[in-house]
C-alpha cells in the first residue's frame, strides 16, 4: 500500500497567519482526501483533492479558508488560512487507489493557533 | 450524515470477543474498518464488500445486516494490541468517505 509523508508534523502559529501542510505519496494514487480531527473525536472530511481540477469541499468548509492544491497524482497541499484558535486541530491527509482499497494516512499535522 | 457506531466504548479481557456495530442511513456498497491508537493516524483493518467478500485482517471479520444499512465488526480472541478506537467508513458507491462516530476499545490483561 502507499506510504504518505506529511509535513510539518506540528506547528504553533499566530492567529491571522496561514499554514500550508504538504503530503507526498510514494506512488500515484487516484484519490486524496483531507481530514480534521479534534482530540477524542472522529475524523471530519474537509475536502477531496482532485488532480487537475478544483477540490470538492464538504459542508462547512470553503475554498477561501482551506485552499487545496493537487498538481499531480502523488502530491497535495492544504492551506489553513487566516487562522484562529478554533482551527487548532490535527489535520490528516489520506490516499486511496480505488474504492475497494483501504486508505493510507499521513502521520498528521498537529496545529495550535495562539 | 455521520454513521453511528455502537457501543461507544467497551472494555475486554484478553481472549474475549467483541462486536462493534455501524449504522448508515443508506444501503452500503462497502465498509472500511480502521483502528486508531492514541497519537497515531488511523490504520486500515479490512474492507467488507457488498457481496460479502472481505479483505484484510485474519482475526477480524465483518458482516452486513439484511438491508445492508448496518455492518458489524467481529474481534475474536482479543489481544492487548487490539486496544484503540475503531472507526467504520461506510460507502454507498461514491468516492466520499465519512468516518463513523468511533468505538473506544480497551483490552486488559
PDB file of C-alpha atoms in Angstrom:
ATOM      1  CA  UNK A   1       0.000   0.000   0.000  1.00  0.00           C
ATOM      2  CA  UNK A   2       1.015   3.619  -0.476  1.00  0.00           C
ATOM      3  CA  UNK A   3       3.208   5.457   2.021  1.00  0.00           C
ATOM      4  CA  UNK A   4       2.457   9.116   2.730  1.00  0.00           C
ATOM      5  CA  UNK A   5       4.921  11.644   4.074  1.00  0.00           C
ATOM      6  CA  UNK A   6       3.151  14.556   5.725  1.00  0.00           C
ATOM      7  CA  UNK A   7       4.772  17.698   6.991  1.00  0.00           C
ATOM      8  CA  UNK A   8       5.037  19.585   9.182  1.00  0.00           C
ATOM      9  CA  UNK A   9       4.253  17.169  11.994  1.00  0.00           C
ATOM     10  CA  UNK A  10       3.300  20.021  14.288  1.00  0.00           C
ATOM     11  CA  UNK A  11       3.302  23.792  14.372  1.00  0.00           C
ATOM     12  CA  UNK A  12       2.315  26.654  16.613  1.00  0.00           C
ATOM     13  CA  UNK A  13       1.036  29.619  14.637  1.00  0.00           C
ATOM     14  CA  UNK A  14      -0.126  33.140  15.355  1.00  0.00           C
ATOM     15  CA  UNK A  15      -3.749  33.973  14.667  1.00  0.00           C
ATOM     16  CA  UNK A  16      -4.296  35.656  11.321  1.00  0.00           C
ATOM     17  CA  UNK A  17      -1.463  33.789   9.609  1.00  0.00           C
ATOM     18  CA  UNK A  18      -1.606  30.815   7.220  1.00  0.00           C
ATOM     19  CA  UNK A  19      -0.031  27.387   7.289  1.00  0.00           C
ATOM     20  CA  UNK A  20       0.468  25.029   4.353  1.00  0.00           C
ATOM     21  CA  UNK A  21       0.538  21.303   5.006  1.00  0.00           C
ATOM     22  CA  UNK A  22       2.141  19.024   2.436  1.00  0.00           C
ATOM     23  CA  UNK A  23       1.536  15.366   1.641  1.00  0.00           C
ATOM     24  CA  UNK A  24       3.759  13.336  -0.638  1.00  0.00           C
ATOM     25  CA  UNK A  25       2.729   9.823  -1.679  1.00  0.00           C
ATOM     26  CA  UNK A  26       5.299   7.274  -2.800  1.00  0.00           C
ATOM     27  CA  UNK A  27       3.118   6.090  -5.678  1.00  0.00           C
ATOM     28  CA  UNK A  28       0.444   7.516  -7.944  1.00  0.00           C
ATOM     29  CA  UNK A  29      -2.986   7.487  -6.336  1.00  0.00           C
ATOM     30  CA  UNK A  30      -6.356   8.367  -7.747  1.00  0.00           C
ATOM     31  CA  UNK A  31      -7.928   9.983  -4.712  1.00  0.00           C
ATOM     32  CA  UNK A  32      -6.518  12.127  -1.934  1.00  0.00           C
ATOM     33  CA  UNK A  33      -8.510  13.450   0.984  1.00  0.00           C
ATOM     34  CA  UNK A  34      -8.004  15.915   3.795  1.00  0.00           C
ATOM     35  CA  UNK A  35      -9.467  15.363   7.255  1.00  0.00           C
ATOM     36  CA  UNK A  36      -9.525  17.242  10.529  1.00  0.00           C
ATOM     37  CA  UNK A  37      -9.633  15.548  13.912  1.00  0.00           C
ATOM     38  CA  UNK A  38     -10.228  17.160  17.288  1.00  0.00           C
ATOM     39  CA  UNK A  39      -8.827  15.297  20.320  1.00  0.00           C
ATOM     40  CA  UNK A  40     -11.098  12.411  21.271  1.00  0.00           C
ATOM     41  CA  UNK A  41     -13.314  12.911  18.236  1.00  0.00           C
ATOM     42  CA  UNK A  42     -13.837  11.201  14.921  1.00  0.00           C
ATOM     43  CA  UNK A  43     -12.317  12.391  11.663  1.00  0.00           C
ATOM     44  CA  UNK A  44     -14.165  15.077   9.715  1.00  0.00           C
ATOM     45  CA  UNK A  45     -13.730  15.162   5.950  1.00  0.00           C
ATOM     46  CA  UNK A  46     -12.671  18.610   4.762  1.00  0.00           C
ATOM     47  CA  UNK A  47     -12.356  18.003   1.042  1.00  0.00           C
ATOM     48  CA  UNK A  48     -11.414  15.651  -1.751  1.00  0.00           C
ATOM     49  CA  UNK A  49      -8.351  16.749  -3.688  1.00  0.00           C
ATOM     50  CA  UNK A  50      -8.836  16.142  -7.388  1.00  0.00           C
ATOM     51  CA  UNK A  51      -5.887  16.068  -9.742  1.00  0.00           C
ATOM     52  CA  UNK A  52      -6.276  18.664 -12.470  1.00  0.00           C
ATOM     53  CA  UNK A  53      -9.438  20.255 -11.105  1.00  0.00           C
ATOM     54  CA  UNK A  54     -10.740  22.114  -8.090  1.00  0.00           C
ATOM     55  CA  UNK A  55     -11.113  20.300  -4.809  1.00  0.00           C
ATOM     56  CA  UNK A  56     -14.555  19.197  -3.670  1.00  0.00           C
ATOM     57  CA  UNK A  57     -15.374  20.649  -0.252  1.00  0.00           C
ATOM     58  CA  UNK A  58     -17.701  19.263   2.390  1.00  0.00           C
ATOM     59  CA  UNK A  59     -20.383  21.286   4.064  1.00  0.00           C
ATOM     60  CA  UNK A  60     -18.868  23.801   6.449  1.00  0.00           C
ATOM     61  CA  UNK A  61     -15.546  24.059   4.645  1.00  0.00           C
ATOM     62  CA  UNK A  62     -14.801  26.643   1.959  1.00  0.00           C
ATOM     63  CA  UNK A  63     -12.013  27.128  -0.520  1.00  0.00           C
ATOM     64  CA  UNK A  64     -11.069  30.587   0.743  1.00  0.00           C
ATOM     65  CA  UNK A  65     -10.347  29.176   4.183  1.00  0.00           C
ATOM     66  CA  UNK A  66      -8.858  25.824   3.146  1.00  0.00           C
ATOM     67  CA  UNK A  67      -7.357  26.127  -0.334  1.00  0.00           C
ATOM     68  CA  UNK A  68      -6.109  22.805  -1.665  1.00  0.00           C
ATOM     69  CA  UNK A  69      -3.724  22.021  -4.476  1.00  0.00           C
ATOM     70  CA  UNK A  70      -3.233  18.699  -6.277  1.00  0.00           C
ATOM     71  CA  UNK A  71      -0.694  19.341  -9.020  1.00  0.00           C
ATOM     72  CA  UNK A  72      -0.052  15.652  -9.765  1.00  0.00           C
ATOM     73  CA  UNK A  73      -1.014  12.134  -8.698  1.00  0.00           C
ATOM     74  CA  UNK A  74       1.498  11.978  -5.829  1.00  0.00           C
ATOM     75  CA  UNK A  75       1.275  15.344  -4.076  1.00  0.00           C
ATOM     76  CA  UNK A  76      -1.252  17.602  -2.394  1.00  0.00           C
ATOM     77  CA  UNK A  77      -1.235  20.599  -0.080  1.00  0.00           C
ATOM     78  CA  UNK A  78      -3.812  22.025   2.300  1.00  0.00           C
ATOM     79  CA  UNK A  79      -3.523  25.626   3.465  1.00  0.00           C
ATOM     80  CA  UNK A  80      -5.266  26.799   6.597  1.00  0.00           C
ATOM     81  CA  UNK A  81      -5.786  30.499   6.008  1.00  0.00           C
ATOM     82  CA  UNK A  82      -6.321  33.426   8.355  1.00  0.00           C
ATOM     83  CA  UNK A  83      -6.095  31.104  11.318  1.00  0.00           C
ATOM     84  CA  UNK A  84      -7.972  31.469  14.569  1.00  0.00           C
ATOM     85  CA  UNK A  85      -7.720  29.385  17.759  1.00  0.00           C
ATOM     86  CA  UNK A  86     -10.750  27.385  16.525  1.00  0.00           C
ATOM     87  CA  UNK A  87      -8.548  25.978  13.750  1.00  0.00           C
ATOM     88  CA  UNK A  88      -6.363  24.229  16.312  1.00  0.00           C
ATOM     89  CA  UNK A  89      -6.666  20.561  15.466  1.00  0.00           C
ATOM     90  CA  UNK A  90      -4.937  17.597  13.868  1.00  0.00           C
ATOM     91  CA  UNK A  91      -5.020  17.628  10.085  1.00  0.00           C
ATOM     92  CA  UNK A  92      -4.562  14.392   8.170  1.00  0.00           C
ATOM     93  CA  UNK A  93      -4.233  13.594   4.518  1.00  0.00           C
ATOM     94  CA  UNK A  94      -5.095  10.217   3.091  1.00  0.00           C
ATOM     95  CA  UNK A  95      -4.955   8.436  -0.203  1.00  0.00           C
ATOM     96  CA  UNK A  96      -6.654   5.506  -1.869  1.00  0.00           C
ATOM     97  CA  UNK A  97      -6.059   3.712  -5.122  1.00  0.00           C
ATOM     98  CA  UNK A  98      -9.680   2.803  -5.700  1.00  0.00           C
ATOM     99  CA  UNK A  99     -12.999   2.289  -3.965  1.00  0.00           C
ATOM    100  CA  UNK A 100     -12.177  -1.302  -2.963  1.00  0.00           C
ATOM    101  CA  UNK A 101      -8.907  -0.497  -1.273  1.00  0.00           C
ATOM    102  CA  UNK A 102      -8.203   0.861   2.156  1.00  0.00           C
ATOM    103  CA  UNK A 103      -6.927   4.323   2.804  1.00  0.00           C
ATOM    104  CA  UNK A 104      -3.417   5.140   3.876  1.00  0.00           C
ATOM    105  CA  UNK A 105      -2.941   8.154   6.126  1.00  0.00           C
ATOM    106  CA  UNK A 106      -0.177  10.603   6.642  1.00  0.00           C
ATOM    107  CA  UNK A 107       1.118  10.877  10.185  1.00  0.00           C
ATOM    108  CA  UNK A 108      -0.850  14.070  10.766  1.00  0.00           C
ATOM    109  CA  UNK A 109      -0.112  17.722  11.491  1.00  0.00           C
ATOM    110  CA  UNK A 110      -0.886  18.954  14.985  1.00  0.00           C
ATOM    111  CA  UNK A 111      -1.735  22.635  14.623  1.00  0.00           C
ATOM    112  CA  UNK A 112      -2.014  25.025  17.550  1.00  0.00           C
ATOM    113  CA  UNK A 113      -3.139  28.595  16.893  1.00  0.00           C
ATOM    114  CA  UNK A 114      -2.355  31.136  19.583  1.00  0.00           C
TER     115      UNK A 114
ATOM    116  CA  UNK B   1     -24.827  12.259   7.738  1.00  0.00           C
ATOM    117  CA  UNK B   2     -22.257  10.665  10.023  1.00  0.00           C
ATOM    118  CA  UNK B   3     -22.549   6.906  10.523  1.00  0.00           C
ATOM    119  CA  UNK B   4     -23.348   5.937  14.106  1.00  0.00           C
ATOM    120  CA  UNK B   5     -21.330   3.291  15.899  1.00  0.00           C
ATOM    121  CA  UNK B   6     -22.225   1.264  18.968  1.00  0.00           C
ATOM    122  CA  UNK B   7     -21.151   0.730  21.611  1.00  0.00           C
ATOM    123  CA  UNK B   8     -19.291   3.993  22.215  1.00  0.00           C
ATOM    124  CA  UNK B   9     -16.794   2.191  24.415  1.00  0.00           C
ATOM    125  CA  UNK B  10     -16.048  -1.366  25.506  1.00  0.00           C
ATOM    126  CA  UNK B  11     -13.593  -2.970  27.913  1.00  0.00           C
ATOM    127  CA  UNK B  12     -12.498  -6.552  27.388  1.00  0.00           C
ATOM    128  CA  UNK B  13     -10.219  -9.081  28.983  1.00  0.00           C
ATOM    129  CA  UNK B  14      -7.561 -10.591  26.767  1.00  0.00           C
ATOM    130  CA  UNK B  15      -9.012 -13.505  24.839  1.00  0.00           C
ATOM    131  CA  UNK B  16     -12.596 -12.237  24.876  1.00  0.00           C
ATOM    132  CA  UNK B  17     -14.585 -11.421  21.764  1.00  0.00           C
ATOM    133  CA  UNK B  18     -16.194  -8.125  20.816  1.00  0.00           C
ATOM    134  CA  UNK B  19     -18.721  -6.840  18.301  1.00  0.00           C
ATOM    135  CA  UNK B  20     -18.837  -3.268  17.037  1.00  0.00           C
ATOM    136  CA  UNK B  21     -21.812  -2.045  15.021  1.00  0.00           C
ATOM    137  CA  UNK B  22     -22.001   0.665  12.375  1.00  0.00           C
ATOM    138  CA  UNK B  23     -25.290   2.090  11.110  1.00  0.00           C
ATOM    139  CA  UNK B  24     -25.770   4.128   7.972  1.00  0.00           C
ATOM    140  CA  UNK B  25     -28.794   5.907   6.527  1.00  0.00           C
ATOM    141  CA  UNK B  26     -28.133   4.397   3.085  1.00  0.00           C
ATOM    142  CA  UNK B  27     -27.638   0.954   1.636  1.00  0.00           C
ATOM    143  CA  UNK B  28     -23.961   0.234   1.506  1.00  0.00           C
ATOM    144  CA  UNK B  29     -21.621  -0.751  -1.272  1.00  0.00           C
ATOM    145  CA  UNK B  30     -18.754  -1.403   1.097  1.00  0.00           C
ATOM    146  CA  UNK B  31     -17.496  -0.698   4.576  1.00  0.00           C
ATOM    147  CA  UNK B  32     -13.945   0.043   5.596  1.00  0.00           C
ATOM    148  CA  UNK B  33     -12.844  -0.506   9.171  1.00  0.00           C
ATOM    149  CA  UNK B  34      -9.930   1.341  10.771  1.00  0.00           C
ATOM    150  CA  UNK B  35      -8.205   1.288  14.135  1.00  0.00           C
ATOM    151  CA  UNK B  36      -6.533   4.342  15.590  1.00  0.00           C
ATOM    152  CA  UNK B  37      -4.184   4.231  18.536  1.00  0.00           C
ATOM    153  CA  UNK B  38      -3.628   7.289  20.671  1.00  0.00           C
ATOM    154  CA  UNK B  39      -1.416   9.837  18.953  1.00  0.00           C
ATOM    155  CA  UNK B  40      -1.290   7.905  15.713  1.00  0.00           C
ATOM    156  CA  UNK B  41      -3.058   8.005  12.361  1.00  0.00           C
ATOM    157  CA  UNK B  42      -5.839   5.526  11.607  1.00  0.00           C
ATOM    158  CA  UNK B  43      -4.725   2.197  10.173  1.00  0.00           C
ATOM    159  CA  UNK B  44      -6.772   0.232   7.663  1.00  0.00           C
ATOM    160  CA  UNK B  45      -8.014  -3.100   9.046  1.00  0.00           C
ATOM    161  CA  UNK B  46     -10.337  -4.517   6.461  1.00  0.00           C
ATOM    162  CA  UNK B  47     -12.935  -3.895   3.826  1.00  0.00           C
ATOM    163  CA  UNK B  48     -16.297  -5.618   3.536  1.00  0.00           C
ATOM    164  CA  UNK B  49     -17.724  -5.570   0.019  1.00  0.00           C
ATOM    165  CA  UNK B  50     -21.404  -5.765  -0.870  1.00  0.00           C
ATOM    166  CA  UNK B  51     -21.169  -9.371  -1.986  1.00  0.00           C
ATOM    167  CA  UNK B  52     -19.803 -10.338   1.417  1.00  0.00           C
ATOM    168  CA  UNK B  53     -16.204 -10.584   0.279  1.00  0.00           C
ATOM    169  CA  UNK B  54     -13.719  -9.444   2.880  1.00  0.00           C
ATOM    170  CA  UNK B  55     -10.165  -8.292   2.504  1.00  0.00           C
ATOM    171  CA  UNK B  56      -7.891  -7.635   5.413  1.00  0.00           C
ATOM    172  CA  UNK B  57      -7.126  -8.883   8.884  1.00  0.00           C
ATOM    173  CA  UNK B  58      -7.001 -12.582   9.843  1.00  0.00           C
ATOM    174  CA  UNK B  59      -8.724 -12.472  13.224  1.00  0.00           C
ATOM    175  CA  UNK B  60     -11.143  -9.704  12.375  1.00  0.00           C
ATOM    176  CA  UNK B  61     -14.254 -10.224  10.293  1.00  0.00           C
ATOM    177  CA  UNK B  62     -17.337  -8.233   9.397  1.00  0.00           C
ATOM    178  CA  UNK B  63     -20.838  -8.676   8.050  1.00  0.00           C
ATOM    179  CA  UNK B  64     -23.793  -6.718   6.724  1.00  0.00           C
ATOM    180  CA  UNK B  65     -27.337  -6.937   8.008  1.00  0.00           C
ATOM    181  CA  UNK B  66     -30.117  -7.885   5.600  1.00  0.00           C
ATOM    182  CA  UNK B  67     -30.779  -4.391   4.291  1.00  0.00           C
ATOM    183  CA  UNK B  68     -27.057  -3.626   4.080  1.00  0.00           C
ATOM    184  CA  UNK B  69     -27.521  -0.481   6.134  1.00  0.00           C
ATOM    185  CA  UNK B  70     -25.632  -1.840   9.098  1.00  0.00           C
ATOM    186  CA  UNK B  71     -22.297  -3.545   9.399  1.00  0.00           C
ATOM    187  CA  UNK B  72     -20.809  -5.353  12.361  1.00  0.00           C
ATOM    188  CA  UNK B  73     -17.124  -5.911  13.101  1.00  0.00           C
ATOM    189  CA  UNK B  74     -16.174  -9.060  14.984  1.00  0.00           C
ATOM    190  CA  UNK B  75     -12.972  -9.181  17.019  1.00  0.00           C
ATOM    191  CA  UNK B  76     -12.076 -12.710  18.023  1.00  0.00           C
ATOM    192  CA  UNK B  77      -9.816 -13.686  20.908  1.00  0.00           C
ATOM    193  CA  UNK B  78      -8.787 -10.109  21.535  1.00  0.00           C
ATOM    194  CA  UNK B  79      -5.176  -9.222  22.254  1.00  0.00           C
ATOM    195  CA  UNK B  80      -3.709  -6.283  24.128  1.00  0.00           C
ATOM    196  CA  UNK B  81      -2.698  -4.810  20.771  1.00  0.00           C
ATOM    197  CA  UNK B  82      -6.366  -4.543  19.776  1.00  0.00           C
ATOM    198  CA  UNK B  83      -6.840  -1.582  22.094  1.00  0.00           C
ATOM    199  CA  UNK B  84      -7.660   1.636  20.299  1.00  0.00           C
ATOM    200  CA  UNK B  85     -10.530   3.467  18.680  1.00  0.00           C
ATOM    201  CA  UNK B  86     -12.330   1.685  15.856  1.00  0.00           C
ATOM    202  CA  UNK B  87     -13.962   3.586  13.032  1.00  0.00           C
ATOM    203  CA  UNK B  88     -16.239   2.370  10.288  1.00  0.00           C
ATOM    204  CA  UNK B  89     -16.265   4.170   6.973  1.00  0.00           C
ATOM    205  CA  UNK B  90     -19.337   3.065   5.019  1.00  0.00           C
ATOM    206  CA  UNK B  91     -19.529   3.815   1.343  1.00  0.00           C
ATOM    207  CA  UNK B  92     -22.560   3.945  -0.935  1.00  0.00           C
ATOM    208  CA  UNK B  93     -20.532   3.599  -4.126  1.00  0.00           C
ATOM    209  CA  UNK B  94     -19.111   7.101  -4.301  1.00  0.00           C
ATOM    210  CA  UNK B  95     -15.645   8.439  -3.645  1.00  0.00           C
ATOM    211  CA  UNK B  96     -16.819  10.120  -0.451  1.00  0.00           C
ATOM    212  CA  UNK B  97     -15.653   8.540   2.777  1.00  0.00           C
ATOM    213  CA  UNK B  98     -17.229   9.722   6.032  1.00  0.00           C
ATOM    214  CA  UNK B  99     -15.901   8.276   9.266  1.00  0.00           C
ATOM    215  CA  UNK B 100     -18.272   6.851  11.854  1.00  0.00           C
ATOM    216  CA  UNK B 101     -18.565   8.171  15.388  1.00  0.00           C
ATOM    217  CA  UNK B 102     -15.980   5.706  16.712  1.00  0.00           C
ATOM    218  CA  UNK B 103     -15.817   2.959  19.352  1.00  0.00           C
ATOM    219  CA  UNK B 104     -13.129   3.027  22.022  1.00  0.00           C
ATOM    220  CA  UNK B 105     -11.935  -0.458  22.866  1.00  0.00           C
ATOM    221  CA  UNK B 106      -9.628  -1.328  25.727  1.00  0.00           C
ATOM    222  CA  UNK B 107      -8.237  -4.805  26.239  1.00  0.00           C
ATOM    223  CA  UNK B 108      -6.992  -5.640  29.709  1.00  0.00           C
ATOM    224  CA  UNK B 109      -4.500  -8.351  30.602  1.00  0.00           C
TER     225      UNK B 109
END
